[in-house]
Amino acid sequence: MEPLPELIAAMALVDHHCHGVVGGVLDRAGFEALLTEAAGPGRLGGSLVDSAIGLAVRRWCPPVLDLPPHTPIDAYLARRAELGVAEVSRRFLRGAGLAAVLVDTGYAPEPDATPAALGEAAGAPSYEVVRLETLAEQVAHEDGSASDFAGAVQERLAEAAKRPGVVAVKSIAAYRVGLDLAGERPGSAEVVAAAGRLLAAPGRVADQVLHRWLMFAGADLGLPLQIHCGYGDRDLDLHRCDPLLLTGLLRGLEPTGVPVVLLHNYPYHRHAGYLAQVFGNVFVDIGLALHHVGERAGVLLAEVLELAPFGKVLYSSDGYGLPEHHHLASVLFRRALSGLLADAVAADACAHRDAARLAGLICGDNARRVYGLPAGPESPDAKPRSVNCR
Ligand SMILES: [Zn+2]
């Protein structure tokens, strides 16, 4: 029997939610600005590198660039610049050992950061997640009346769904109005009135009616619906992003039959685990938070799996801007999952063969089922390498 850490290090992961990376060389300030959810260190001093994620970067990323673990950050950034951004991205993304990447194109660090570019760097097939609000905002900026708005958005969504590689839609209601949304599908008069408000001052969609309606419109296409929950930058009010606030809406969406995937969830990840247990069509991840907590990643994963069935948990990095994020998430996730399962086997709480099977579900098979991706390892490039997590 192969030990679980080796087995899981060799499994190719489906990263079911991430973003592109920046193409230019980053100085210390630029790197720190992308490292955490803060815009940068405060004016009163202190470095964002002196944090759980900063320590994790210094532990796991320097070896990928041929440096010893724990290299000081300035020497690390000098090596990063010396290698060049393309090579750095390629090393981190290949090193993440990915079977596929699903890229949210509604929030890209720069126009070149396409799903295809990320997939090429990762040596894995790439897919696209369409952001509902971005699409609606594009329609709002075009000529059209409030009464035509819903039809125009539905038409644009249907076109997007037919584009090759589009596998899901996503809502960022959390960022705009929070998640305390009514459960019913809005009626057409309500939608026309809300569209009228948006068209009067076209900008960002930030309207309870429109966010709800967009989620139902996405579900009508039969595509899985990703919903941002919990942790994010300070554009959101975190106390309004508890996924439990979605309970009514999850009841409303359930009859559509589409998978609803709750993203990130921290610090409400236990709440999300509960929802994944009681709603047959609800899936969860702890992307973003998992690598931001560094060595605490195992605790987070264990807390999600207190209630969430193994068949309902997905892997994502939510990597954005820095390819270190995509890499670090993979390393810390593998360490967390193998630690948790190895402990269960050691305590005779789980058989080794079950642990191996459950790991396969979370590493990729759940995502393949949710998004209808081809079965099994898809990239000969990404598969055979084992990720160094020790
Ligand atoms: Zn994201």
Coordinates of C-alpha atoms and ligand atoms in Angstrom, one line a residue:
M1 CA 0.0 0.0 0.0
E2 CA 1.4 3.3 -1.0
P3 CA 1.6 5.8 1.9
L4 CA -1.1 8.5 1.6
P5 CA 1.2 11.5 1.3
E6 CA 3.0 10.0 -1.7
L7 CA -0.4 8.9 -3.2
I8 CA -1.9 12.4 -2.8
A9 CA 1.3 14.2 -3.9
A10 CA 0.9 12.3 -7.2
M11 CA -2.8 13.0 -7.8
A12 CA -3.5 15.7 -10.4
L13 CA -5.8 18.4 -8.9
V14 CA -8.8 20.0 -10.7
D15 CA -8.5 23.7 -9.6
H16 CA -12.2 24.5 -10.0
H17 CA -11.9 28.3 -9.3
C18 CA -8.9 30.5 -10.0
H19 CA -7.8 33.6 -11.9
G20 CA -4.9 34.6 -14.1
V21 CA -1.5 35.9 -13.1
V22 CA 0.3 39.2 -13.7
G23 CA 2.8 39.3 -16.5
G24 CA 5.2 42.1 -15.3
V25 CA 8.1 42.0 -12.9
L26 CA 7.0 42.8 -9.3
D27 CA 9.0 44.9 -6.8
R28 CA 8.5 44.4 -3.1
A29 CA 5.5 46.7 -2.9
G30 CA 3.8 45.2 -6.0
F31 CA 4.4 41.7 -4.5
E32 CA 2.9 42.6 -1.1
A33 CA -0.1 44.3 -2.8
L34 CA -1.0 40.9 -4.4
L35 CA 0.0 38.7 -1.5
T36 CA -3.0 39.1 0.8
E37 CA -6.5 40.5 0.5
A38 CA -5.1 43.9 1.8
A39 CA -4.3 46.5 -0.8
G40 CA -0.8 46.8 0.8
P41 CA 0.9 47.3 4.1
G42 CA -0.6 50.2 6.2
R43 CA 1.2 53.5 6.5
L44 CA 2.2 52.8 10.0
G45 CA 4.6 50.1 9.0
G46 CA 4.8 46.3 9.3
S47 CA 5.2 43.9 6.4
L48 CA 2.4 41.7 5.0
V49 CA 5.1 39.1 4.4
D50 CA 5.3 38.7 8.2
S51 CA 2.1 36.7 8.2
A52 CA 0.9 33.1 7.9
I53 CA 0.9 33.2 4.1
G54 CA 4.2 35.1 4.0
L55 CA 5.9 32.4 6.0
A56 CA 4.3 29.7 3.8
V57 CA 5.5 31.5 0.7
R58 CA 9.0 31.6 2.2
R59 CA 8.9 27.9 3.1
W60 CA 7.5 26.4 0.0
C61 CA 8.2 28.7 -3.0
P62 CA 12.0 29.4 -2.9
P63 CA 12.8 25.7 -3.8
V64 CA 10.7 26.0 -7.0
L65 CA 13.1 28.8 -8.0
D66 CA 16.2 26.8 -6.9
L67 CA 16.6 28.6 -3.6
P68 CA 16.7 27.1 -0.1
P69 CA 13.5 27.1 2.0
H70 CA 12.9 30.3 4.2
T71 CA 15.0 32.5 1.8
P72 CA 14.5 36.1 2.9
I73 CA 11.9 37.8 0.8
D74 CA 14.1 40.4 -0.9
A75 CA 16.6 37.7 -2.1
Y76 CA 13.6 35.6 -3.2
L77 CA 12.2 38.6 -5.3
A78 CA 15.6 39.2 -6.8
R79 CA 15.7 35.5 -8.0
R80 CA 12.1 35.9 -9.3
A81 CA 13.1 38.9 -11.4
E82 CA 16.2 37.2 -12.7
L83 CA 14.2 34.1 -13.9
G84 CA 11.6 36.3 -15.6
V85 CA 7.8 36.2 -15.1
A86 CA 7.0 33.6 -17.8
E87 CA 9.5 31.1 -16.3
V88 CA 8.4 31.7 -12.8
S89 CA 4.7 31.3 -13.7
R90 CA 5.5 28.1 -15.6
R91 CA 7.4 26.6 -12.7
F92 CA 4.8 27.4 -10.1
L93 CA 1.8 26.3 -12.2
R94 CA 3.4 23.1 -13.5
G95 CA 4.6 22.4 -10.0
A96 CA 1.0 22.7 -8.8
G97 CA 0.3 19.4 -10.5
L98 CA -3.0 20.3 -12.1
A99 CA -5.4 18.2 -14.2
A100 CA -7.5 21.2 -15.2
V101 CA -8.0 24.9 -14.4
L102 CA -11.4 26.6 -14.2
V103 CA -10.8 30.4 -14.6
D104 CA -13.2 33.1 -13.5
T105 CA -12.8 35.7 -16.3
G106 CA -14.9 38.4 -14.5
Y107 CA -11.9 39.5 -12.5
A108 CA -8.5 39.3 -14.2
P109 CA -5.3 41.0 -13.1
E110 CA -4.7 42.1 -16.7
P111 CA -6.2 41.5 -20.1
D112 CA -3.6 38.9 -21.1
A113 CA -4.5 36.7 -18.1
T114 CA -6.8 34.4 -20.1
P115 CA -7.9 30.9 -19.3
A116 CA -5.8 29.7 -22.2
A117 CA -2.7 31.4 -20.9
L118 CA -3.1 30.0 -17.5
G119 CA -3.8 26.5 -18.9
E120 CA -0.7 26.7 -21.1
A121 CA 1.5 27.7 -18.1
A122 CA -0.1 24.8 -16.1
G123 CA 0.2 22.3 -18.9
A124 CA -3.5 21.5 -18.3
P125 CA -6.8 22.1 -20.1
S126 CA -8.5 25.3 -19.2
Y127 CA -12.2 26.1 -18.8
E128 CA -14.1 29.4 -18.3
V129 CA -16.4 30.5 -15.5
V130 CA -18.6 33.4 -16.6
R131 CA -19.3 36.1 -14.0
L132 CA -23.0 37.0 -14.1
E133 CA -22.7 40.5 -12.9
T134 CA -20.0 41.4 -15.4
L135 CA -22.2 40.2 -18.3
A136 CA -25.2 42.1 -17.0
E137 CA -23.1 45.3 -16.6
Q138 CA -21.9 45.0 -20.2
V139 CA -25.6 44.8 -21.4
A140 CA -26.5 47.8 -19.2
H141 CA -23.9 49.9 -20.9
E142 CA -25.5 49.2 -24.3
D143 CA -28.5 50.9 -25.7
G144 CA -31.7 49.2 -24.5
S145 CA -34.8 49.7 -22.4
A146 CA -35.5 48.4 -18.9
S147 CA -38.2 46.1 -20.4
D148 CA -35.7 44.6 -22.8
F149 CA -32.9 44.2 -20.3
A150 CA -33.8 40.7 -19.0
G151 CA -34.2 39.3 -22.5
A152 CA -30.9 40.8 -23.6
V153 CA -29.1 39.3 -20.6
Q154 CA -30.6 35.9 -21.2
E155 CA -29.6 36.0 -24.8
R156 CA -26.0 37.0 -24.0
L157 CA -25.9 34.3 -21.3
A158 CA -27.1 31.7 -23.8
E159 CA -24.4 32.8 -26.2
A160 CA -21.7 32.6 -23.5
A161 CA -22.9 29.1 -22.5
K162 CA -22.3 27.9 -26.0
R163 CA -18.7 29.2 -26.1
P164 CA -16.3 26.3 -26.0
G165 CA -14.8 25.8 -22.6
V166 CA -17.6 27.6 -20.6
V167 CA -18.5 25.3 -17.7
A168 CA -20.1 27.5 -15.0
V169 CA -21.4 30.9 -14.0
K170 CA -20.6 32.8 -10.9
S171 CA -22.3 35.4 -8.7
I172 CA -20.5 38.0 -6.6
A173 CA -23.6 39.2 -4.8
A174 CA -21.6 38.9 -1.6
Y175 CA -19.4 41.8 -2.7
R176 CA -22.3 44.1 -3.7
V177 CA -25.2 43.6 -1.4
G178 CA -24.3 40.6 0.8
L179 CA -25.9 37.2 0.9
D180 CA -29.1 37.9 2.8
L181 CA -31.2 37.4 -0.3
A182 CA -34.9 36.3 -0.6
G183 CA -35.4 32.8 -1.9
E184 CA -38.0 33.3 -4.6
R185 CA -37.3 34.0 -8.3
P186 CA -38.1 37.7 -8.8
G187 CA -41.1 38.5 -10.9
S188 CA -40.8 40.2 -14.2
A189 CA -42.2 43.6 -13.0
E190 CA -39.6 43.6 -10.2
V191 CA -36.8 42.8 -12.7
V192 CA -37.9 45.6 -15.1
A193 CA -38.0 48.1 -12.2
A194 CA -34.5 47.0 -11.0
A195 CA -33.2 47.2 -14.6
G196 CA -34.6 50.7 -14.8
R197 CA -32.6 51.7 -11.7
L198 CA -29.5 50.2 -13.2
L199 CA -29.9 51.8 -16.6
A200 CA -30.6 55.2 -15.1
A201 CA -27.0 55.1 -13.8
P202 CA -25.1 52.2 -15.5
G203 CA -22.3 51.0 -13.2
R204 CA -22.0 48.0 -11.0
V205 CA -24.9 45.7 -10.4
A206 CA -25.6 46.1 -6.7
D207 CA -29.3 45.3 -6.3
Q208 CA -30.9 42.4 -4.4
V209 CA -33.4 41.7 -7.1
L210 CA -30.9 41.7 -10.0
H211 CA -28.4 39.4 -8.1
R212 CA -31.1 36.9 -7.4
W213 CA -32.6 37.1 -10.9
L214 CA -29.1 36.6 -12.4
M215 CA -28.6 33.5 -10.3
F216 CA -31.9 32.0 -11.5
A217 CA -31.1 33.0 -15.1
G218 CA -27.7 31.2 -14.9
A219 CA -29.3 28.2 -13.4
D220 CA -31.9 28.1 -16.2
L221 CA -28.9 27.4 -18.6
G222 CA -28.2 24.2 -16.6
L223 CA -24.7 25.4 -15.7
P224 CA -23.3 25.0 -12.2
L225 CA -23.5 28.2 -10.2
Q226 CA -20.5 29.3 -8.1
I227 CA -21.3 31.8 -5.3
H228 CA -18.7 33.8 -3.5
C229 CA -19.1 33.4 0.3
G230 CA -17.0 34.6 3.1
Y231 CA -13.4 35.8 2.9
G232 CA -12.4 38.4 0.3
D233 CA -10.9 41.9 0.1
R234 CA -12.4 44.9 1.9
D235 CA -14.8 45.6 -0.9
L236 CA -17.2 43.2 0.9
D237 CA -18.7 43.4 4.4
L238 CA -17.6 40.1 5.7
H239 CA -20.4 39.8 8.3
R240 CA -22.9 39.8 5.4
C241 CA -21.2 36.9 3.6
D242 CA -22.1 34.0 5.8
P243 CA -23.3 31.3 3.5
L244 CA -26.1 30.4 6.0
L245 CA -27.7 33.7 4.8
L246 CA -28.3 31.9 1.5
T247 CA -30.5 29.2 3.0
G248 CA -33.7 30.5 1.6
L249 CA -32.2 31.1 -1.9
L250 CA -30.7 27.5 -1.8
R251 CA -34.2 26.2 -1.2
G252 CA -35.4 28.4 -4.1
L253 CA -32.7 27.1 -6.4
E254 CA -32.9 23.5 -5.5
P255 CA -35.7 22.6 -8.0
T256 CA -33.6 23.8 -10.9
G257 CA -31.3 20.8 -10.1
V258 CA -28.1 22.7 -10.9
P259 CA -25.1 22.2 -8.6
V260 CA -24.5 25.3 -6.4
V261 CA -20.9 25.6 -5.4
L262 CA -20.2 27.8 -2.3
L263 CA -16.7 29.3 -2.7
H264 CA -14.1 30.2 0.0
N265 CA -16.5 30.4 2.9
Y266 CA -13.9 31.2 5.6
P267 CA -14.5 31.9 8.5
Y268 CA -18.0 30.4 7.9
H269 CA -16.6 27.2 6.4
R270 CA -18.3 25.0 9.0
H271 CA -21.6 26.7 8.1
A272 CA -20.9 25.8 4.5
G273 CA -20.1 22.2 5.4
Y274 CA -23.6 22.0 7.0
L275 CA -25.3 23.3 3.8
A276 CA -23.3 20.8 1.7
Q277 CA -24.7 18.1 4.0
V278 CA -28.4 19.0 3.9
F279 CA -28.8 20.3 0.4
G280 CA -28.2 17.6 -2.2
N281 CA -27.1 20.0 -4.9
V282 CA -24.7 22.1 -2.7
F283 CA -20.9 21.7 -2.9
V284 CA -18.2 23.6 -1.0
D285 CA -14.6 24.6 -1.1
I286 CA -12.2 26.5 1.1
G287 CA -10.2 28.0 -1.7
L288 CA -8.4 31.3 -1.0
A289 CA -8.5 30.8 2.8
L290 CA -6.7 27.5 2.7
H291 CA -3.3 29.0 1.6
H292 CA -3.8 32.2 3.5
V293 CA -3.8 30.4 6.8
G294 CA -0.5 28.6 6.0
E295 CA 0.2 25.9 8.4
R296 CA -3.3 26.0 9.8
A297 CA -4.7 24.6 6.4
G298 CA -5.2 21.2 8.0
V299 CA -7.5 22.6 10.7
L300 CA -9.7 24.4 8.1
L301 CA -10.1 21.3 6.0
A302 CA -10.9 19.2 9.0
E303 CA -13.6 21.6 10.1
V304 CA -15.2 21.6 6.7
L305 CA -15.2 17.8 6.6
E306 CA -16.8 17.6 10.1
L307 CA -20.2 17.7 8.3
A308 CA -19.6 18.1 4.5
P309 CA -19.7 14.7 2.8
F310 CA -16.4 13.9 1.0
G311 CA -18.4 13.8 -2.2
K312 CA -19.4 17.5 -1.8
V313 CA -16.0 19.1 -1.2
L314 CA -13.9 20.5 -4.1
Y315 CA -10.4 21.8 -4.5
S316 CA -9.7 25.4 -5.6
S317 CA -6.8 27.8 -5.1
D318 CA -8.6 31.0 -6.0
G319 CA -5.1 32.0 -7.1
Y320 CA -5.0 35.6 -8.4
G321 CA -2.1 37.7 -9.7
L322 CA 0.8 35.7 -8.1
P323 CA 1.4 32.2 -9.4
E324 CA 2.7 31.5 -5.9
H325 CA -1.0 31.4 -4.8
H326 CA -1.8 28.6 -7.3
H327 CA 1.2 26.6 -6.2
L328 CA 1.0 27.2 -2.5
A329 CA -2.7 26.2 -2.4
S330 CA -1.8 22.9 -4.1
V331 CA 1.0 22.1 -1.6
L332 CA -0.9 23.1 1.5
F333 CA -4.1 21.4 0.4
R334 CA -2.2 18.1 -0.3
R335 CA -0.5 18.3 3.1
A336 CA -3.8 19.1 4.8
L337 CA -5.6 16.2 3.1
S338 CA -2.9 13.6 3.5
G339 CA -2.4 14.6 7.2
L340 CA -6.1 14.3 7.9
L341 CA -6.6 11.0 6.1
A342 CA -3.3 9.5 7.4
D343 CA -4.5 10.4 11.0
A344 CA -7.8 8.7 10.4
V345 CA -6.2 5.6 9.1
A346 CA -3.7 5.5 12.0
A347 CA -6.6 5.8 14.4
D348 CA -8.4 3.0 12.6
A349 CA -11.2 5.4 11.8
C350 CA -10.9 4.8 8.1
A351 CA -9.4 2.0 5.9
H352 CA -6.5 2.9 3.7
R353 CA -8.4 2.0 0.5
D354 CA -11.3 4.2 1.5
A355 CA -8.9 7.1 2.3
A356 CA -7.3 6.8 -1.1
R357 CA -10.7 6.7 -2.8
L358 CA -12.0 9.8 -0.8
A359 CA -8.8 11.7 -1.7
G360 CA -9.5 11.0 -5.3
L361 CA -13.0 12.5 -5.0
I362 CA -11.8 15.8 -3.4
C363 CA -8.7 16.1 -5.6
G364 CA -10.7 16.0 -8.9
D365 CA -13.5 13.5 -9.3
N366 CA -16.1 15.7 -7.5
A367 CA -15.2 18.6 -9.8
R368 CA -15.4 16.4 -12.8
R369 CA -18.9 15.3 -11.8
V370 CA -20.1 18.8 -11.0
Y371 CA -18.8 20.5 -14.2
G372 CA -19.1 17.6 -16.5
L373 CA -15.4 17.5 -17.3
P374 CA -13.7 14.5 -19.0
A375 CA -12.9 11.7 -16.7
G376 CA -9.5 10.9 -15.4
P377 CA -6.2 12.7 -15.7
E378 CA -6.4 14.9 -18.7
S379 CA -2.9 16.2 -19.2
P380 CA 0.1 13.9 -19.6
D381 CA 2.2 17.0 -18.8
A382 CA 0.6 17.7 -15.5
K383 CA 0.0 14.2 -14.2
P384 CA 3.1 12.2 -13.6
R385 CA 5.1 14.7 -11.6
S386 CA 4.7 14.4 -7.9
V387 CA 4.3 17.6 -5.9
N388 CA 7.0 18.2 -3.3
C389 CA 5.1 18.8 -0.1
R390 CA 7.8 17.8 2.4
Ligands
ZN1 ZN -12.1 34.1 -7.3

